[in-house]
Amino acid sequence: MRWVVLDSKEAVGIAAADQISRLLQEKPTCVLGLATGGTPLGTYRELIRRHQTGELEMSRVTTFNLDEYYGLDRDHPQSYWQYMQEHLFRSLPIPEERIHMPPGKPEQVEASCLEYEQEIEQAGGIDLQLLGIGANGHIGFNEPAESLQPATHLAKLAESTVQANARFFASPEEVPQYAITMGIGTIMKAKRIVLLATGEAKAEILSKLYTSPITTRLPASMLHMHPHVTILADREAGSLLPFVQEGIPTDTLS
């Protein structure tokens, strides 16, 4: 696990876009795993900028999103489908048939989850998975629990997650209580993983992730077992990391 602490959230977004750009140079038909929320917005803005200036070609990319709220139609303003359209897909030439997201209102949940897993496998697996991290250590919507689901599944959201996401809705009562999410095993199958963390609110959980043993009570700790994980954090999110406090250069850490 490589830890990189940068001066600003803008620098985090650019660094993540750099990783995606390098992958695209190596493999123009790569498969990207994408995330939502506030953290990856800087990355998406930078990818769009590079596309508009001709630095980046993304028409042959295939994408799979981490999760979707259960019970929301695609046209719901707070669905992750709408988020991705607004913040990325409308500005890039990725064909719609190459864009994949878990359905918010599947007729049969288990069958739909299995189909999503099969689609990822048929695409050749995810080359680079972009992640955020919840204040309770969740990745995707894999919440702290006694055990974790390996594959795409219907997940009950923790109350802290519901409260954190309430800012996007008119009231906390409108926040969905469930989501369909990639499982920990699905995430861990990605060839590379880039986790983004920005802001003071993520400082404590990043510190815990750095020192934590592998435990289902901190789902992100599973990433310690992956051979190619990069953590990109800004100064605020990384402020409690011991090597930052000691002034050790982050590019020497792994």
PDB file of C-alpha atoms in Angstrom:
ATOM      1  CA  MET A   1       0.000   0.000   0.000  1.00  0.00           C
ATOM      2  CA  ARG A   2       1.548   3.282  -1.133  1.00  0.00           C
ATOM      3  CA  TRP A   3       0.615   6.443   0.748  1.00  0.00           C
ATOM      4  CA  VAL A   4       0.881   9.841  -0.938  1.00  0.00           C
ATOM      5  CA  VAL A   5      -0.090  13.040   0.886  1.00  0.00           C
ATOM      6  CA  LEU A   6      -0.435  16.114  -1.330  1.00  0.00           C
ATOM      7  CA  ASP A   7      -0.891  19.788  -0.576  1.00  0.00           C
ATOM      8  CA  SER A   8      -4.516  20.179  -1.653  1.00  0.00           C
ATOM      9  CA  LYS A   9      -7.642  18.354  -2.778  1.00  0.00           C
ATOM     10  CA  GLU A  10      -7.016  19.762  -6.260  1.00  0.00           C
ATOM     11  CA  ALA A  11      -3.633  18.052  -6.293  1.00  0.00           C
ATOM     12  CA  VAL A  12      -5.308  14.784  -5.244  1.00  0.00           C
ATOM     13  CA  GLY A  13      -7.708  15.023  -8.186  1.00  0.00           C
ATOM     14  CA  ILE A  14      -4.855  15.681 -10.616  1.00  0.00           C
ATOM     15  CA  ALA A  15      -2.771  12.817  -9.210  1.00  0.00           C
ATOM     16  CA  ALA A  16      -5.665  10.385  -9.620  1.00  0.00           C
ATOM     17  CA  ALA A  17      -6.230  11.614 -13.177  1.00  0.00           C
ATOM     18  CA  ASP A  18      -2.517  11.041 -13.811  1.00  0.00           C
ATOM     19  CA  GLN A  19      -2.902   7.402 -12.785  1.00  0.00           C
ATOM     20  CA  ILE A  20      -5.879   6.940 -15.100  1.00  0.00           C
ATOM     21  CA  SER A  21      -4.069   8.732 -17.943  1.00  0.00           C
ATOM     22  CA  ARG A  22      -1.041   6.451 -17.638  1.00  0.00           C
ATOM     23  CA  LEU A  23      -3.302   3.410 -17.722  1.00  0.00           C
ATOM     24  CA  LEU A  24      -5.042   4.736 -20.844  1.00  0.00           C
ATOM     25  CA  GLN A  25      -1.674   5.140 -22.555  1.00  0.00           C
ATOM     26  CA  GLU A  26      -0.827   1.533 -21.721  1.00  0.00           C
ATOM     27  CA  LYS A  27      -4.284   0.166 -22.523  1.00  0.00           C
ATOM     28  CA  PRO A  28      -6.770   2.386 -24.402  1.00  0.00           C
ATOM     29  CA  THR A  29      -9.474  -0.285 -23.937  1.00  0.00           C
ATOM     30  CA  CYS A  30      -9.049  -0.402 -20.164  1.00  0.00           C
ATOM     31  CA  VAL A  31     -11.856  -1.087 -17.697  1.00  0.00           C
ATOM     32  CA  LEU A  32     -12.335   1.557 -15.013  1.00  0.00           C
ATOM     33  CA  GLY A  33     -14.170   1.147 -11.727  1.00  0.00           C
ATOM     34  CA  LEU A  34     -15.683   4.487 -10.759  1.00  0.00           C
ATOM     35  CA  ALA A  35     -16.930   6.053  -7.540  1.00  0.00           C
ATOM     36  CA  THR A  36     -19.355   8.836  -6.619  1.00  0.00           C
ATOM     37  CA  GLY A  37     -19.548  11.395  -3.827  1.00  0.00           C
ATOM     38  CA  GLY A  38     -17.680  14.640  -3.401  1.00  0.00           C
ATOM     39  CA  THR A  39     -14.135  13.258  -3.349  1.00  0.00           C
ATOM     40  CA  PRO A  40     -13.695  12.142  -6.987  1.00  0.00           C
ATOM     41  CA  LEU A  41     -15.160  15.314  -8.502  1.00  0.00           C
ATOM     42  CA  GLY A  42     -11.727  16.876  -8.947  1.00  0.00           C
ATOM     43  CA  THR A  43     -10.545  13.778 -10.773  1.00  0.00           C
ATOM     44  CA  TYR A  44     -13.529  13.838 -13.107  1.00  0.00           C
ATOM     45  CA  ARG A  45     -13.055  17.537 -13.842  1.00  0.00           C
ATOM     46  CA  GLU A  46      -9.425  16.902 -14.723  1.00  0.00           C
ATOM     47  CA  LEU A  47     -10.279  13.965 -16.994  1.00  0.00           C
ATOM     48  CA  ILE A  48     -12.816  16.138 -18.819  1.00  0.00           C
ATOM     49  CA  ARG A  49     -10.269  18.945 -19.171  1.00  0.00           C
ATOM     50  CA  ARG A  50      -7.697  16.563 -20.630  1.00  0.00           C
ATOM     51  CA  HIS A  51     -10.258  15.190 -23.059  1.00  0.00           C
ATOM     52  CA  GLN A  52     -11.245  18.683 -24.187  1.00  0.00           C
ATOM     53  CA  THR A  53      -7.616  19.676 -24.778  1.00  0.00           C
ATOM     54  CA  GLY A  54      -6.899  16.492 -26.714  1.00  0.00           C
ATOM     55  CA  GLU A  55      -4.589  15.024 -24.079  1.00  0.00           C
ATOM     56  CA  LEU A  56      -6.838  12.050 -23.413  1.00  0.00           C
ATOM     57  CA  GLU A  57      -8.858   9.659 -25.552  1.00  0.00           C
ATOM     58  CA  MET A  58     -11.561   7.727 -23.678  1.00  0.00           C
ATOM     59  CA  SER A  59     -13.917   6.480 -26.384  1.00  0.00           C
ATOM     60  CA  ARG A  60     -12.779   2.858 -25.992  1.00  0.00           C
ATOM     61  CA  VAL A  61     -12.974   2.750 -22.189  1.00  0.00           C
ATOM     62  CA  THR A  62     -15.441   0.512 -20.323  1.00  0.00           C
ATOM     63  CA  THR A  63     -16.708   1.630 -16.904  1.00  0.00           C
ATOM     64  CA  PHE A  64     -18.350  -0.039 -13.926  1.00  0.00           C
ATOM     65  CA  ASN A  65     -19.630   1.984 -10.985  1.00  0.00           C
ATOM     66  CA  LEU A  66     -19.245   0.830  -7.416  1.00  0.00           C
ATOM     67  CA  ASP A  67     -22.827   1.223  -6.313  1.00  0.00           C
ATOM     68  CA  GLU A  68     -26.296   2.687  -6.705  1.00  0.00           C
ATOM     69  CA  TYR A  69     -29.010   3.588  -4.236  1.00  0.00           C
ATOM     70  CA  TYR A  70     -31.668   0.892  -4.037  1.00  0.00           C
ATOM     71  CA  GLY A  71     -35.139   2.152  -4.856  1.00  0.00           C
ATOM     72  CA  LEU A  72     -34.181   5.133  -7.009  1.00  0.00           C
ATOM     73  CA  ASP A  73     -34.932   5.306 -10.727  1.00  0.00           C
ATOM     74  CA  ARG A  74     -32.173   6.422 -13.045  1.00  0.00           C
ATOM     75  CA  ASP A  75     -33.959   9.725 -13.582  1.00  0.00           C
ATOM     76  CA  HIS A  76     -34.058  10.514  -9.844  1.00  0.00           C
ATOM     77  CA  PRO A  77     -31.879  13.610  -9.301  1.00  0.00           C
ATOM     78  CA  GLN A  78     -29.925  11.893  -6.506  1.00  0.00           C
ATOM     79  CA  SER A  79     -29.341   8.600  -8.284  1.00  0.00           C
ATOM     80  CA  TYR A  80     -25.719   7.821  -8.990  1.00  0.00           C
ATOM     81  CA  TRP A  81     -26.630   7.379 -12.642  1.00  0.00           C
ATOM     82  CA  GLN A  82     -27.555  11.072 -12.732  1.00  0.00           C
ATOM     83  CA  TYR A  83     -24.419  11.984 -10.757  1.00  0.00           C
ATOM     84  CA  MET A  84     -22.190  10.223 -13.287  1.00  0.00           C
ATOM     85  CA  GLN A  85     -24.015  11.736 -16.244  1.00  0.00           C
ATOM     86  CA  GLU A  86     -23.688  15.243 -14.826  1.00  0.00           C
ATOM     87  CA  HIS A  87     -20.100  15.043 -13.635  1.00  0.00           C
ATOM     88  CA  LEU A  88     -18.456  12.806 -16.241  1.00  0.00           C
ATOM     89  CA  PHE A  89     -20.298  10.913 -18.948  1.00  0.00           C
ATOM     90  CA  ARG A  90     -22.046  13.827 -20.688  1.00  0.00           C
ATOM     91  CA  SER A  91     -18.638  15.379 -21.310  1.00  0.00           C
ATOM     92  CA  LEU A  92     -16.811  12.272 -22.560  1.00  0.00           C
ATOM     93  CA  PRO A  93     -17.289  10.154 -25.703  1.00  0.00           C
ATOM     94  CA  ILE A  94     -17.752   6.845 -23.879  1.00  0.00           C
ATOM     95  CA  PRO A  95     -20.490   4.871 -25.683  1.00  0.00           C
ATOM     96  CA  GLU A  96     -23.477   4.187 -23.443  1.00  0.00           C
ATOM     97  CA  GLU A  97     -23.157   0.436 -23.981  1.00  0.00           C
ATOM     98  CA  ARG A  98     -19.727   0.613 -22.318  1.00  0.00           C
ATOM     99  CA  ILE A  99     -21.137   2.321 -19.213  1.00  0.00           C
ATOM    100  CA  HIS A 100     -22.306  -0.031 -16.468  1.00  0.00           C
ATOM    101  CA  MET A 101     -23.998   0.729 -13.165  1.00  0.00           C
ATOM    102  CA  PRO A 102     -25.914  -1.449 -10.710  1.00  0.00           C
ATOM    103  CA  PRO A 103     -29.657  -0.965 -11.250  1.00  0.00           C
ATOM    104  CA  GLY A 104     -31.475   1.001  -8.581  1.00  0.00           C
ATOM    105  CA  LYS A 105     -34.775  -0.840  -9.008  1.00  0.00           C
ATOM    106  CA  PRO A 106     -34.071  -4.357 -10.268  1.00  0.00           C
ATOM    107  CA  GLU A 107     -36.961  -6.786 -10.634  1.00  0.00           C
ATOM    108  CA  GLN A 108     -34.886  -9.502  -8.971  1.00  0.00           C
ATOM    109  CA  VAL A 109     -32.072  -8.266  -6.758  1.00  0.00           C
ATOM    110  CA  GLU A 110     -29.985 -11.439  -6.529  1.00  0.00           C
ATOM    111  CA  ALA A 111     -30.182 -12.145 -10.258  1.00  0.00           C
ATOM    112  CA  SER A 112     -29.279  -8.552 -11.058  1.00  0.00           C
ATOM    113  CA  CYS A 113     -26.269  -8.626  -8.725  1.00  0.00           C
ATOM    114  CA  LEU A 114     -25.054 -11.869 -10.279  1.00  0.00           C
ATOM    115  CA  GLU A 115     -25.453 -10.376 -13.746  1.00  0.00           C
ATOM    116  CA  TYR A 116     -23.349  -7.367 -12.737  1.00  0.00           C
ATOM    117  CA  GLU A 117     -20.573  -9.672 -11.565  1.00  0.00           C
ATOM    118  CA  GLN A 118     -20.746 -11.558 -14.848  1.00  0.00           C
ATOM    119  CA  GLU A 119     -20.554  -8.334 -16.857  1.00  0.00           C
ATOM    120  CA  ILE A 120     -17.376  -7.339 -15.022  1.00  0.00           C
ATOM    121  CA  GLU A 121     -15.862 -10.759 -15.681  1.00  0.00           C
ATOM    122  CA  GLN A 122     -16.856 -10.674 -19.362  1.00  0.00           C
ATOM    123  CA  ALA A 123     -15.183  -7.265 -19.712  1.00  0.00           C
ATOM    124  CA  GLY A 124     -11.927  -8.812 -18.504  1.00  0.00           C
ATOM    125  CA  GLY A 125     -12.051  -7.497 -14.956  1.00  0.00           C
ATOM    126  CA  ILE A 126     -11.425  -3.996 -13.637  1.00  0.00           C
ATOM    127  CA  ASP A 127      -8.003  -2.557 -14.452  1.00  0.00           C
ATOM    128  CA  LEU A 128      -8.199   0.383 -12.046  1.00  0.00           C
ATOM    129  CA  GLN A 129     -10.755   0.879  -9.295  1.00  0.00           C
ATOM    130  CA  LEU A 130     -11.285   4.371  -7.908  1.00  0.00           C
ATOM    131  CA  LEU A 131     -12.455   4.456  -4.283  1.00  0.00           C
ATOM    132  CA  GLY A 132     -13.424   6.893  -1.594  1.00  0.00           C
ATOM    133  CA  ILE A 133     -13.609   5.982   2.079  1.00  0.00           C
ATOM    134  CA  GLY A 134     -16.450   6.582   4.493  1.00  0.00           C
ATOM    135  CA  ALA A 135     -15.866   8.097   7.924  1.00  0.00           C
ATOM    136  CA  ASN A 136     -16.618   4.636   9.352  1.00  0.00           C
ATOM    137  CA  GLY A 137     -14.179   2.922   6.988  1.00  0.00           C
ATOM    138  CA  HIS A 138     -16.617   1.653   4.382  1.00  0.00           C
ATOM    139  CA  ILE A 139     -15.577   1.270   0.749  1.00  0.00           C
ATOM    140  CA  GLY A 140     -18.393   1.145  -1.753  1.00  0.00           C
ATOM    141  CA  PHE A 141     -21.296   0.523   0.599  1.00  0.00           C
ATOM    142  CA  ASN A 142     -19.551  -2.317   2.409  1.00  0.00           C
ATOM    143  CA  GLU A 143     -20.275  -1.195   5.958  1.00  0.00           C
ATOM    144  CA  PRO A 144     -18.490  -2.349   9.140  1.00  0.00           C
ATOM    145  CA  ALA A 145     -19.976  -5.688  10.231  1.00  0.00           C
ATOM    146  CA  GLU A 146     -19.205  -9.095  11.698  1.00  0.00           C
ATOM    147  CA  SER A 147     -18.751 -10.381   8.142  1.00  0.00           C
ATOM    148  CA  LEU A 148     -18.511  -8.876   4.668  1.00  0.00           C
ATOM    149  CA  GLN A 149     -20.084  -9.916   1.383  1.00  0.00           C
ATOM    150  CA  PRO A 150     -17.599 -10.869  -1.350  1.00  0.00           C
ATOM    151  CA  ALA A 151     -19.741 -10.094  -4.418  1.00  0.00           C
ATOM    152  CA  THR A 152     -22.200  -7.439  -5.587  1.00  0.00           C
ATOM    153  CA  HIS A 153     -25.154  -7.412  -3.198  1.00  0.00           C
ATOM    154  CA  LEU A 154     -27.933  -5.422  -1.554  1.00  0.00           C
ATOM    155  CA  ALA A 155     -26.472  -3.647   1.475  1.00  0.00           C
ATOM    156  CA  LYS A 156     -28.145  -1.990   4.456  1.00  0.00           C
ATOM    157  CA  LEU A 157     -26.589   1.417   4.993  1.00  0.00           C
ATOM    158  CA  ALA A 158     -25.213   2.293   8.395  1.00  0.00           C
ATOM    159  CA  GLU A 159     -26.978   5.126  10.168  1.00  0.00           C
ATOM    160  CA  SER A 160     -23.782   7.195  10.028  1.00  0.00           C
ATOM    161  CA  THR A 161     -23.719   6.741   6.238  1.00  0.00           C
ATOM    162  CA  VAL A 162     -27.353   7.794   5.925  1.00  0.00           C
ATOM    163  CA  GLN A 163     -26.654  10.907   7.979  1.00  0.00           C
ATOM    164  CA  ALA A 164     -23.533  11.718   5.973  1.00  0.00           C
ATOM    165  CA  ASN A 165     -25.468  11.455   2.698  1.00  0.00           C
ATOM    166  CA  ALA A 166     -28.436  13.459   3.969  1.00  0.00           C
ATOM    167  CA  ARG A 167     -26.801  16.666   2.736  1.00  0.00           C
ATOM    168  CA  PHE A 168     -27.634  15.607  -0.817  1.00  0.00           C
ATOM    169  CA  PHE A 169     -31.362  15.175  -0.072  1.00  0.00           C
ATOM    170  CA  ALA A 170     -34.122  17.505   1.065  1.00  0.00           C
ATOM    171  CA  SER A 171     -34.301  15.674   4.403  1.00  0.00           C
ATOM    172  CA  PRO A 172     -32.653  12.673   6.114  1.00  0.00           C
ATOM    173  CA  GLU A 173     -35.929  10.759   5.738  1.00  0.00           C
ATOM    174  CA  GLU A 174     -35.492  10.802   1.955  1.00  0.00           C
ATOM    175  CA  VAL A 175     -32.088   9.094   2.014  1.00  0.00           C
ATOM    176  CA  PRO A 176     -32.371   5.466   0.839  1.00  0.00           C
ATOM    177  CA  GLN A 177     -31.666   2.893   3.536  1.00  0.00           C
ATOM    178  CA  TYR A 178     -30.188   0.363   1.104  1.00  0.00           C
ATOM    179  CA  ALA A 179     -27.854   0.303  -1.873  1.00  0.00           C
ATOM    180  CA  ILE A 180     -26.617  -2.229  -4.373  1.00  0.00           C
ATOM    181  CA  THR A 181     -22.838  -2.293  -4.121  1.00  0.00           C
ATOM    182  CA  MET A 182     -19.838  -4.197  -5.351  1.00  0.00           C
ATOM    183  CA  GLY A 183     -18.630  -6.550  -2.654  1.00  0.00           C
ATOM    184  CA  ILE A 184     -15.211  -6.562  -1.042  1.00  0.00           C
ATOM    185  CA  GLY A 185     -14.158  -9.487  -3.219  1.00  0.00           C
ATOM    186  CA  THR A 186     -15.220  -7.644  -6.363  1.00  0.00           C
ATOM    187  CA  ILE A 187     -13.179  -4.614  -5.361  1.00  0.00           C
ATOM    188  CA  MET A 188     -10.160  -6.722  -4.448  1.00  0.00           C
ATOM    189  CA  LYS A 189     -10.132  -8.351  -7.895  1.00  0.00           C
ATOM    190  CA  ALA A 190      -9.260  -5.007  -9.508  1.00  0.00           C
ATOM    191  CA  LYS A 191      -5.705  -4.991 -10.833  1.00  0.00           C
ATOM    192  CA  ARG A 192      -4.982  -1.577  -9.324  1.00  0.00           C
ATOM    193  CA  ILE A 193      -6.824   0.431  -6.677  1.00  0.00           C
ATOM    194  CA  VAL A 194      -6.608   4.171  -6.044  1.00  0.00           C
ATOM    195  CA  LEU A 195      -8.291   5.445  -2.884  1.00  0.00           C
ATOM    196  CA  LEU A 196      -8.922   9.177  -2.515  1.00  0.00           C
ATOM    197  CA  ALA A 197      -9.409  11.012   0.765  1.00  0.00           C
ATOM    198  CA  THR A 198      -9.744  14.762   1.231  1.00  0.00           C
ATOM    199  CA  GLY A 199     -10.712  17.046   4.078  1.00  0.00           C
ATOM    200  CA  GLU A 200     -10.321  17.053   7.838  1.00  0.00           C
ATOM    201  CA  ALA A 201     -13.341  14.754   8.281  1.00  0.00           C
ATOM    202  CA  LYS A 202     -11.328  11.856   6.800  1.00  0.00           C
ATOM    203  CA  ALA A 203      -8.226  12.346   8.963  1.00  0.00           C
ATOM    204  CA  GLU A 204      -9.257  10.025  11.791  1.00  0.00           C
ATOM    205  CA  ILE A 205     -10.315   7.125   9.567  1.00  0.00           C
ATOM    206  CA  LEU A 206      -7.130   7.381   7.489  1.00  0.00           C
ATOM    207  CA  SER A 207      -5.075   7.215  10.670  1.00  0.00           C
ATOM    208  CA  LYS A 208      -7.009   4.113  11.716  1.00  0.00           C
ATOM    209  CA  LEU A 209      -6.547   2.548   8.294  1.00  0.00           C
ATOM    210  CA  TYR A 210      -2.792   3.110   8.488  1.00  0.00           C
ATOM    211  CA  THR A 211      -2.459   1.307  11.822  1.00  0.00           C
ATOM    212  CA  SER A 212      -5.402  -1.106  11.762  1.00  0.00           C
ATOM    213  CA  PRO A 213      -5.132  -4.862  11.548  1.00  0.00           C
ATOM    214  CA  ILE A 214      -7.283  -6.449   8.864  1.00  0.00           C
ATOM    215  CA  THR A 215     -10.802  -6.547  10.240  1.00  0.00           C
ATOM    216  CA  THR A 216     -14.355  -6.529   8.929  1.00  0.00           C
ATOM    217  CA  ARG A 217     -15.023  -3.736  11.416  1.00  0.00           C
ATOM    218  CA  LEU A 218     -12.938  -1.503   9.156  1.00  0.00           C
ATOM    219  CA  PRO A 219     -13.755  -2.706   5.642  1.00  0.00           C
ATOM    220  CA  ALA A 220     -11.056  -0.570   4.006  1.00  0.00           C
ATOM    221  CA  SER A 221      -8.449  -2.527   5.982  1.00  0.00           C
ATOM    222  CA  MET A 222      -8.967  -5.365   3.485  1.00  0.00           C
ATOM    223  CA  LEU A 223      -6.976  -3.241   1.049  1.00  0.00           C
ATOM    224  CA  HIS A 224      -3.824  -4.104   3.005  1.00  0.00           C
ATOM    225  CA  MET A 225      -3.986  -7.493   1.289  1.00  0.00           C
ATOM    226  CA  HIS A 226      -4.033  -6.046  -2.238  1.00  0.00           C
ATOM    227  CA  PRO A 227      -0.679  -5.815  -4.051  1.00  0.00           C
ATOM    228  CA  HIS A 228      -1.296  -2.533  -5.892  1.00  0.00           C
ATOM    229  CA  VAL A 229      -3.095   0.107  -3.784  1.00  0.00           C
ATOM    230  CA  THR A 230      -2.301   3.820  -3.772  1.00  0.00           C
ATOM    231  CA  ILE A 231      -3.796   6.131  -1.152  1.00  0.00           C
ATOM    232  CA  LEU A 232      -3.974   9.764  -2.295  1.00  0.00           C
ATOM    233  CA  ALA A 233      -4.799  12.231   0.475  1.00  0.00           C
ATOM    234  CA  ASP A 234      -4.634  15.977   0.914  1.00  0.00           C
ATOM    235  CA  ARG A 235      -2.897  17.585   3.892  1.00  0.00           C
ATOM    236  CA  GLU A 236      -6.083  17.825   5.928  1.00  0.00           C
ATOM    237  CA  ALA A 237      -7.032  14.175   5.466  1.00  0.00           C
ATOM    238  CA  GLY A 238      -3.469  13.051   6.092  1.00  0.00           C
ATOM    239  CA  SER A 239      -2.826  15.291   9.096  1.00  0.00           C
ATOM    240  CA  LEU A 240      -3.001  12.485  11.690  1.00  0.00           C
ATOM    241  CA  LEU A 241      -0.828  10.014   9.818  1.00  0.00           C
ATOM    242  CA  PRO A 242       2.335   9.430  11.861  1.00  0.00           C
ATOM    243  CA  PHE A 243       4.740   9.807   8.938  1.00  0.00           C
ATOM    244  CA  VAL A 244       3.177  13.174   8.061  1.00  0.00           C
ATOM    245  CA  GLN A 245       3.564  14.390  11.619  1.00  0.00           C
ATOM    246  CA  GLU A 246       7.192  13.210  11.587  1.00  0.00           C
ATOM    247  CA  GLY A 247       7.917  14.832   8.243  1.00  0.00           C
ATOM    248  CA  ILE A 248       8.829  11.628   6.394  1.00  0.00           C
ATOM    249  CA  PRO A 249       8.504  11.944   2.565  1.00  0.00           C
ATOM    250  CA  THR A 250       5.476   9.947   1.459  1.00  0.00           C
ATOM    251  CA  ASP A 251       6.897   8.827  -1.883  1.00  0.00           C
ATOM    252  CA  THR A 252       9.254   6.480  -0.037  1.00  0.00           C
ATOM    253  CA  LEU A 253       6.451   4.639   1.736  1.00  0.00           C
ATOM    254  CA  SER A 254       4.687   1.450   0.653  1.00  0.00           C
TER     255      SER A 254
END
